[in-house]
Tab-separated table of C-alpha atoms and ligand atoms in Angstrom:
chain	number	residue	atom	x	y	z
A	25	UNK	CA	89.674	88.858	54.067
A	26	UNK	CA	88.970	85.039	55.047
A	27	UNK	CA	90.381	84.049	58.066
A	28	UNK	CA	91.099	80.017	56.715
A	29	UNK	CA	90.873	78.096	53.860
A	30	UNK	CA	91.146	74.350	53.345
A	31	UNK	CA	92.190	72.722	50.722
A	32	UNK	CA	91.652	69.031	50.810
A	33	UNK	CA	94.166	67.196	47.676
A	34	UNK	CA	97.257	69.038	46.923
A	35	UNK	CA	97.409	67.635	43.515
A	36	UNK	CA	97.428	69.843	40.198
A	37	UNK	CA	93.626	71.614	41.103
A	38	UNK	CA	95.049	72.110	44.894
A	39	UNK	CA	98.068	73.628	43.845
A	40	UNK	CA	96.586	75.879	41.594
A	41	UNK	CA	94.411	76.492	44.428
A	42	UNK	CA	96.586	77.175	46.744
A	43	UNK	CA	98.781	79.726	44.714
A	44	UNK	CA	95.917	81.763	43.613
A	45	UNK	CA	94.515	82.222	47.328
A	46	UNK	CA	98.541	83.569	48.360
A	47	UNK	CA	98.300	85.584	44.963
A	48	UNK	CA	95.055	87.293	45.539
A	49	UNK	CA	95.554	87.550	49.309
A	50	UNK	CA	92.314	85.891	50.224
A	51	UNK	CA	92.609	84.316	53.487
A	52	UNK	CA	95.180	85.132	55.995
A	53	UNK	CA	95.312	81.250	56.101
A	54	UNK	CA	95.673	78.360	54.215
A	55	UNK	CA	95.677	74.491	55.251
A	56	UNK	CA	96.756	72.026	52.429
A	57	UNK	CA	95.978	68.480	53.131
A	58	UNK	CA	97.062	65.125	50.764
A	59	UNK	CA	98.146	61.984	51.975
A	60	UNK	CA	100.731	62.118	48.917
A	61	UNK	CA	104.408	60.819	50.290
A	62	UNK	CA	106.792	61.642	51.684
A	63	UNK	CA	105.131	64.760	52.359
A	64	UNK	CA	103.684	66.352	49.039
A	65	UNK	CA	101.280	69.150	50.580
A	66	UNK	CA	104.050	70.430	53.234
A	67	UNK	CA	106.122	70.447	49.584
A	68	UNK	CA	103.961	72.722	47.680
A	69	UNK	CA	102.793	74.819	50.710
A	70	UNK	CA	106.438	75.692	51.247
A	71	UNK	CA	107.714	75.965	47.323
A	72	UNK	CA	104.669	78.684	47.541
A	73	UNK	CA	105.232	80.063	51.075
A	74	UNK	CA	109.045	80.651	49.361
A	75	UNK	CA	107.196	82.747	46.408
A	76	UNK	CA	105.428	85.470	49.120
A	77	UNK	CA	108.712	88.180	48.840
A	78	UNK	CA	108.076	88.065	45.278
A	79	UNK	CA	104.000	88.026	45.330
A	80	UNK	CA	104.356	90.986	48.287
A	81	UNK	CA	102.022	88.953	50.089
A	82	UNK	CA	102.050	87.493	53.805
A	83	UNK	CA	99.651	84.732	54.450
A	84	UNK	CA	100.632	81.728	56.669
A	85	UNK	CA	100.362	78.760	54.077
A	86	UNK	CA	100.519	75.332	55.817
A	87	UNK	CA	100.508	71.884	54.213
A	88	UNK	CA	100.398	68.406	56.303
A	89	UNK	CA	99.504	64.786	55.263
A	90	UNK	CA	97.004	64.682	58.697
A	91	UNK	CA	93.651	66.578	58.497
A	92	UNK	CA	94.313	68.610	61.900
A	93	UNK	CA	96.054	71.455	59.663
A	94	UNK	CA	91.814	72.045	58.838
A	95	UNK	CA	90.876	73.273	62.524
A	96	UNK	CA	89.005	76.487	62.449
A	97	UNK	CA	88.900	76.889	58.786
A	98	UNK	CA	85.956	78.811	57.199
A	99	UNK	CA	86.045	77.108	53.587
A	100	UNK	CA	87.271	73.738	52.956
A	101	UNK	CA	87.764	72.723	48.900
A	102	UNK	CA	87.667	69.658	48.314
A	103	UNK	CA	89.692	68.152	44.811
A	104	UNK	CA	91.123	64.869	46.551
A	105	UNK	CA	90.540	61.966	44.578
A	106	UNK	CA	92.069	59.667	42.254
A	107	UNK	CA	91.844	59.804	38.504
A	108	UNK	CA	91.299	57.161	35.997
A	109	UNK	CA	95.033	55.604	35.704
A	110	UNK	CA	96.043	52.858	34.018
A	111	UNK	CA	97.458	50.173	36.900
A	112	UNK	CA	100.631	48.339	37.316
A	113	UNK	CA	100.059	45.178	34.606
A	114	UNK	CA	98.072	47.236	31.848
A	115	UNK	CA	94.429	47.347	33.270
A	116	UNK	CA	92.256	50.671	33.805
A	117	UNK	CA	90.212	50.132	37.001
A	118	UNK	CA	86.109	49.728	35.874
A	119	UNK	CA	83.974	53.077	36.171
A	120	UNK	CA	82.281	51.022	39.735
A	121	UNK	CA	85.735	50.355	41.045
A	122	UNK	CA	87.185	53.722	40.662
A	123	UNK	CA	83.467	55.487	42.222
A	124	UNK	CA	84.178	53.134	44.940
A	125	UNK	CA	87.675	54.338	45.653
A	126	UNK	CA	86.704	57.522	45.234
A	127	UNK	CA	83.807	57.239	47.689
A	128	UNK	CA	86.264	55.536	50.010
A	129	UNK	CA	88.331	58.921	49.909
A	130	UNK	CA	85.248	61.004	50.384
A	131	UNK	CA	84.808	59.215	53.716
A	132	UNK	CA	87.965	59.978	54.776
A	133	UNK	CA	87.521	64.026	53.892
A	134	UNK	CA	83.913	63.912	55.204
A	135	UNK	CA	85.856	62.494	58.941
A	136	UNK	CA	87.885	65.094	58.725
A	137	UNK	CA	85.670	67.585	58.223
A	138	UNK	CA	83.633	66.659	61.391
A	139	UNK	CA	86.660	66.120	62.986
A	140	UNK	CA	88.084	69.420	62.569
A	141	UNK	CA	86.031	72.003	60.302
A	142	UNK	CA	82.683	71.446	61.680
A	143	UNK	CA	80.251	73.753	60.115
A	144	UNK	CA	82.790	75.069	57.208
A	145	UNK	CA	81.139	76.350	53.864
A	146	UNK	CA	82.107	73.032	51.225
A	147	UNK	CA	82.541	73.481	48.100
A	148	UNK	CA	83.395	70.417	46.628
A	149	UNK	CA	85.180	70.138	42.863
A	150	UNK	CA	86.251	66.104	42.996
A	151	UNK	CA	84.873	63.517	40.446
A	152	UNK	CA	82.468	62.179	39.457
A	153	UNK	CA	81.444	65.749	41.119
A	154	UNK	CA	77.311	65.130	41.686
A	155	UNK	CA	78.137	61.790	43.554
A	156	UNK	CA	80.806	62.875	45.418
A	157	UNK	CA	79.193	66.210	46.850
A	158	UNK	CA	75.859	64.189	47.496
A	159	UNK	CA	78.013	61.280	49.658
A	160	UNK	CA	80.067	64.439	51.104
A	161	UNK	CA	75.999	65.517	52.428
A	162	UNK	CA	75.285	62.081	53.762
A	163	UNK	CA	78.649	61.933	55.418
A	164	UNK	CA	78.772	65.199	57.279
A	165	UNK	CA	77.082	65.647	60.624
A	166	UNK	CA	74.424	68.073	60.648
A	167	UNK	CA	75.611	69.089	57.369
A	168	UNK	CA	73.420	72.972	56.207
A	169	UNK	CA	72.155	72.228	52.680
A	170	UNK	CA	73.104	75.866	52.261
A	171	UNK	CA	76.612	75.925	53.068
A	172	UNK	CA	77.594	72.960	50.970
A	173	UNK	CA	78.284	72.561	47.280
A	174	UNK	CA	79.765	71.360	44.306
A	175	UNK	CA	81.546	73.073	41.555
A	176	UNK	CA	80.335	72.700	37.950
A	177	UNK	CA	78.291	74.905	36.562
A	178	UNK	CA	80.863	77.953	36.712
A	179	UNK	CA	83.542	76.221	35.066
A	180	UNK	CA	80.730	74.701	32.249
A	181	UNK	CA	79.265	77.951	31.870
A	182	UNK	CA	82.681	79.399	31.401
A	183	UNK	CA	84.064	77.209	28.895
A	184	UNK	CA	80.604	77.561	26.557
A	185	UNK	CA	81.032	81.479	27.017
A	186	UNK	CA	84.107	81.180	26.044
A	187	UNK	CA	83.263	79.198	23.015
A	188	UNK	CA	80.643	81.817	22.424
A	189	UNK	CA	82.683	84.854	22.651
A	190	UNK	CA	85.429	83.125	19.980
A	191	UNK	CA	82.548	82.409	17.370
A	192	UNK	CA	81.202	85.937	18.164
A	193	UNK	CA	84.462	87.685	17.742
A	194	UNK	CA	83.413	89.523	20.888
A	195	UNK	CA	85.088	89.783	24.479
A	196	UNK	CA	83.803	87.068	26.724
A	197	UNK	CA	83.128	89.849	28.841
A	198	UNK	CA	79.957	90.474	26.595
A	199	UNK	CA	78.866	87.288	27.109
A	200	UNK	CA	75.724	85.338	29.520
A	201	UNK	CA	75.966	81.841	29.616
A	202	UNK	CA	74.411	79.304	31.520
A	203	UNK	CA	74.633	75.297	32.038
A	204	UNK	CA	72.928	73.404	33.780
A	205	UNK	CA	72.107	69.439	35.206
A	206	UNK	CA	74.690	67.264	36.054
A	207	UNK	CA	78.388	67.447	35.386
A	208	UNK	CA	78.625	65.110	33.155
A	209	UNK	CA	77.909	64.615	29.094
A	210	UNK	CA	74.027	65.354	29.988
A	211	UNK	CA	74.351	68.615	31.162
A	212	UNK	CA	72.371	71.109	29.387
A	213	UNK	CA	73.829	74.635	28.019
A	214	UNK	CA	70.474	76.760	27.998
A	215	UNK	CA	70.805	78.859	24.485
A	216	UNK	CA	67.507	80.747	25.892
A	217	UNK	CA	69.263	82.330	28.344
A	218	UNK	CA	72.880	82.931	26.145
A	219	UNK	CA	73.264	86.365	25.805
A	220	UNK	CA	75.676	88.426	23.421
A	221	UNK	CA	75.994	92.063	25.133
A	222	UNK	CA	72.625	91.634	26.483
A	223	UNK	CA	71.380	90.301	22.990
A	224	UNK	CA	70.146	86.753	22.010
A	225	UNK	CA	73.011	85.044	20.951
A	226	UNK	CA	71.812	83.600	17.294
A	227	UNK	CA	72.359	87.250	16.492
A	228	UNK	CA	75.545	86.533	16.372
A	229	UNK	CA	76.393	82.863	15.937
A	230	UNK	CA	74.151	81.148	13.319
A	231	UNK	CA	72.349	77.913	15.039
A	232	UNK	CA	74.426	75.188	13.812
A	233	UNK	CA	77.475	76.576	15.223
A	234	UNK	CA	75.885	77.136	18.693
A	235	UNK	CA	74.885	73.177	18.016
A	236	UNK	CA	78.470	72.459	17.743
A	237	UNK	CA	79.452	74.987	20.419
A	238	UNK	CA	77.159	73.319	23.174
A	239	UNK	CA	78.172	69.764	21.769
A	240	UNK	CA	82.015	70.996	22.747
A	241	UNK	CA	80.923	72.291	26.244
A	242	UNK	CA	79.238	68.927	27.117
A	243	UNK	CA	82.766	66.941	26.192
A	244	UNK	CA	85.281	70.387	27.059
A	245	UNK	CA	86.623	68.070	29.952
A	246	UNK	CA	87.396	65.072	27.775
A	247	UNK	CA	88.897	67.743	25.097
A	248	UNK	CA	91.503	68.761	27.879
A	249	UNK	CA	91.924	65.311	29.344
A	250	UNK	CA	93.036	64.291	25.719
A	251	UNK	CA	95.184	67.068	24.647
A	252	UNK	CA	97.274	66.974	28.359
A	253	UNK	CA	97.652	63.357	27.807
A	254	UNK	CA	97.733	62.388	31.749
A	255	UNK	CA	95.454	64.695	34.301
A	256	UNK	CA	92.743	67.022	33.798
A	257	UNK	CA	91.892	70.412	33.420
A	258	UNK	CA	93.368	71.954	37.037
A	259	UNK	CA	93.568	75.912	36.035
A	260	UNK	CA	89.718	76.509	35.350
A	261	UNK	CA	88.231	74.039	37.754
A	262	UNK	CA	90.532	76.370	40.454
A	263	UNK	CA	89.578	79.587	38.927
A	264	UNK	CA	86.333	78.648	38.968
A	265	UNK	CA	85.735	77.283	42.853
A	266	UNK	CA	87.447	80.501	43.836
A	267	UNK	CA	84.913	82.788	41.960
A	268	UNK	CA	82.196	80.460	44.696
A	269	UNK	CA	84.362	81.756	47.623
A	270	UNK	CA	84.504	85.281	46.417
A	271	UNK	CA	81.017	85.626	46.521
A	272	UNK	CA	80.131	84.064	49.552
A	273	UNK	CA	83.277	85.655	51.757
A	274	UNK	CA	82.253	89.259	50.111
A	275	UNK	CA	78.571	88.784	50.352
A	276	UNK	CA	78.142	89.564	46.783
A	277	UNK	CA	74.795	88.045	46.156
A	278	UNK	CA	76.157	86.598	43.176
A	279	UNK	CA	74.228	84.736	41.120
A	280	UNK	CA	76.549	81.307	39.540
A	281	UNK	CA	75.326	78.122	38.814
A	282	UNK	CA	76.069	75.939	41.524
A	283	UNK	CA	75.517	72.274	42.309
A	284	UNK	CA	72.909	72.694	45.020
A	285	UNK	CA	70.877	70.157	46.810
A	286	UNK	CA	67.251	70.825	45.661
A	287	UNK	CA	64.275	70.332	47.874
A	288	UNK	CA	61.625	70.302	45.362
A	289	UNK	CA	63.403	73.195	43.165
A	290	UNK	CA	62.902	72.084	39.195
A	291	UNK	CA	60.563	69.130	40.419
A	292	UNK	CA	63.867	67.287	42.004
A	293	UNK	CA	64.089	66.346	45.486
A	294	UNK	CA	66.976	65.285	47.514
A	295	UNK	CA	69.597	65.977	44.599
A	296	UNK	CA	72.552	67.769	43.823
A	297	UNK	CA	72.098	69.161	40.549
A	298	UNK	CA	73.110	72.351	39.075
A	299	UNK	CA	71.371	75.396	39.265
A	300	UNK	CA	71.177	79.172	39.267
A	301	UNK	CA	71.874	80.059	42.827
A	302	UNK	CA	72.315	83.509	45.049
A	303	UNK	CA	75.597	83.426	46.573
A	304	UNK	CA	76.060	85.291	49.645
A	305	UNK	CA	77.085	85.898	53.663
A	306	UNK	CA	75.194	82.408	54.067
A	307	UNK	CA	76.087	80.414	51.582
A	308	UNK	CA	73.353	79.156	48.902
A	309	UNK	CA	71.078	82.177	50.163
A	310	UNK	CA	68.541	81.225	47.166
A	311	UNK	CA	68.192	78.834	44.153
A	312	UNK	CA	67.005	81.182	40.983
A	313	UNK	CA	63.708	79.170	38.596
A	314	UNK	CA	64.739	80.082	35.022
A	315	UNK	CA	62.176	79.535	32.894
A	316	UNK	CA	63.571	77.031	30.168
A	317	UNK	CA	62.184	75.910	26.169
A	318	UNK	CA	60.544	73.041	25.953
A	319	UNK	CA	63.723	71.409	24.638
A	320	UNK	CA	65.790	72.215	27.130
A	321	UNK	CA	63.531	71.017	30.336
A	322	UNK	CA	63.009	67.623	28.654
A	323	UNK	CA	67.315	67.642	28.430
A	324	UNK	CA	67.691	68.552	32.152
A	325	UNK	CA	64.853	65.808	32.835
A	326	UNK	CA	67.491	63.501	30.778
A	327	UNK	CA	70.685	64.778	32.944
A	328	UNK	CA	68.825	64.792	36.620
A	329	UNK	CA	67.914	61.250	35.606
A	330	UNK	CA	71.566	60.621	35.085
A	331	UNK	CA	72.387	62.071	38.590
A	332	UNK	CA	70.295	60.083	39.898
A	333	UNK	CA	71.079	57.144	38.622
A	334	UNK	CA	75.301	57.865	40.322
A	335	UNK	CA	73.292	58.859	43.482
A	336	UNK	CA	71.385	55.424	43.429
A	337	UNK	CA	75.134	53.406	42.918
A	338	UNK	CA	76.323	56.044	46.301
A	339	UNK	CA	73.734	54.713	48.249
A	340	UNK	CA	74.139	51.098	47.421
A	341	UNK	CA	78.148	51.746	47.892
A	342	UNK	CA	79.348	50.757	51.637
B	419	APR	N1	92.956	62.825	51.452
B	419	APR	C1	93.597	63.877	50.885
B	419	APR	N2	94.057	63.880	49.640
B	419	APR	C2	93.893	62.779	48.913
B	419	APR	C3	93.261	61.616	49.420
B	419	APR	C4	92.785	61.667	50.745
B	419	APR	N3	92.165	60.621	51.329
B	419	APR	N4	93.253	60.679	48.458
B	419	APR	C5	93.839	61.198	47.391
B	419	APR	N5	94.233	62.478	47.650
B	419	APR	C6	94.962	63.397	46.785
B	419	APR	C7	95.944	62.714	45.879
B	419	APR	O1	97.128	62.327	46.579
B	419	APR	C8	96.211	63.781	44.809
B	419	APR	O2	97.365	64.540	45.066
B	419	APR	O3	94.102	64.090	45.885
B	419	APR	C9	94.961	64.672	44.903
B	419	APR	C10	94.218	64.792	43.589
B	419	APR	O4	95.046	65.492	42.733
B	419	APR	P1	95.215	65.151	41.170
B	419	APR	O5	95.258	63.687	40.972
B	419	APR	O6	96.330	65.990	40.659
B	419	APR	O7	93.829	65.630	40.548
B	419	APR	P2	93.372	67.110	40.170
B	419	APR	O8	93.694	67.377	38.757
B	419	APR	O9	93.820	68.065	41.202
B	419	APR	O10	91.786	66.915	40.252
B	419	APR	C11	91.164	66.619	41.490
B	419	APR	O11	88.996	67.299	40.717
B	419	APR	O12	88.289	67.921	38.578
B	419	APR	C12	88.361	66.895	39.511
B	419	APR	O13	88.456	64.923	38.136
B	419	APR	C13	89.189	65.740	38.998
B	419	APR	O14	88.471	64.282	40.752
B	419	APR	C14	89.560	65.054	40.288
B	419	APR	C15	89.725	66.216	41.272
């Protein structure tokens, strides 16, 4: 069991967040921090702290507007941010204003952090998720490559197995999937490495339909955003940072695409890009070479340029 989790944004990924770690009994504590009024984190914590008789579970669950609640924590999540909205008198903030916000708030969870959590894994799921988790680096004192992250590549590997596993008529359980790159519309599902019960996959799903299937996985987020009609998809992203904290808390040695800061790993240096990594006791304990078509590395060429590109607009951002 984990002593303390963080959970930095108590919005709709947050609270999902914060349920699932009561409901699976993964930490005997959990600190919920948004700067939501009057007091929106000490809200949930407590709506969810009043469903433990019912979940037979007993873990102290505390939620506070004031980043203190995050002393001695072992993980902090971070989802704080705010999403595309439309303002006040009709206008949607530019793509460069809203990165700039959102950088703003990153500064403020990257203080904290030192403040309070020095030396905490990070796994970080906020948009537009390679900036953010590369400005969380920069921000955070002595901050261990290793022990800080961003989560992408499970949930994008997820959705195009589970896109897979419908057009295969087979349990997703029979089903390896990887994506990798950036978290964006460039990242790359690698059909070399999609396996059907151990099997290449265009044994079971003819090639155009994987076309269409990886087509879906790039632009699953804007499929969700559409269909909810206000938010984002807050149940998978959750899932999905959780299965990151399983593996490092148990030491499984787990091998999940992560976005990792690469030293040289795929030609990239001084980038967070996703990536097969090992997870284990000490975080990103190695980053996994998969040898990709000749398709495929010219498409991750194509979405690490993209990442760059963000990471160029972070640096230039105040
Ligand atoms: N400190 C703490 N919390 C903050 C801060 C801050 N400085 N600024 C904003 N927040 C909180 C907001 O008050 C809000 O409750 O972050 C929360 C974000 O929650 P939602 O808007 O519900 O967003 P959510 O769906 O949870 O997604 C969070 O993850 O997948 C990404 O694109 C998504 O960037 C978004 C993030």
């Amino acid at each position: 069991m984990i002593n303390k989790i963080g959970i930095v944004g108590g919005g709709n990924i947050g609270g999902v967040l914060a349920a699932e770690i009561v409901s699976r009994r993964l930490a005997r504590n959990v600190a919920l921090v948004d700067v939501k009024g009057p007091d929106m984190a000490a809200g949930k914590c407590l709506d969810i702290a009043e469903a433990m008789p019912v979940y037979g579970s007993d873990v102290n669950i505390v939620g506070a507007k004031t980043y203190d609640i995050l002393a001695g924590c072992d993980f902090v999540i971070n989802t704080a941010g705010v999403p595309r909205t439309m303002r006040p008198d009709g206008t949607y903030p530019s793509r460069d204003e809203l990165l700039a916000i959102n950088l703003k708030i990153t500064d403020q969870v990257a203080d904290g952090i030192n403040k309070y959590a020095p030396g905490a894994f990070i796994i970080s799921i906020a948009n537009p998720l390679d900036a953010i988790v590369y400005r969380l680096y920069k921000k955070i004192n002595k901050c261990n490559p290793k022990r800080i992250m961003g989560m992408a590549g499970v949930l994008d590997s997820a959705r195009y197995k589970y896109f897979v596993a419908e057009a295969a008529g087979v349990s997703v359980e029979n089903i390896e999937a990887v994506v990798l790159g950036g978290h964006g519309d460039t990242m790359v599902p690698i059909r070399s490495a999609c396996r059907v019960y151990g099997l290449p996959v265009e044994q079971f799903v003819p090639a155009k339909k994987l076309d269409a299937i990886e087509d879906r996985t790039r632009n699953a987020g804007g499929e969700v955003v559409k269909l909810l009609g206000s938010g984002s998809a807050f149940v998978s992203p959750a899932i999905s940072a959780l299965e990151m904290v399983e593996a490092i808390a148990f030491d499984k040695k787990k091998i999940v695409p992560v976005c990792a800061l690469l030293q040289g790993e795929y030609s990239v240096k001084g980038l967070f890009v996703g990536v097969p990594c090992v997870l284990g006791k000490d975080g990103i304990e190695k980053i996994i070479k998969i040898k990709l078509t000749s398709e495929e590395s010219a498409a991750l060429k194509k979405s690490v340029a993209a990442v760059k590109k963000t990471c160029a607009e972070v640096d230039a951002a105040k």
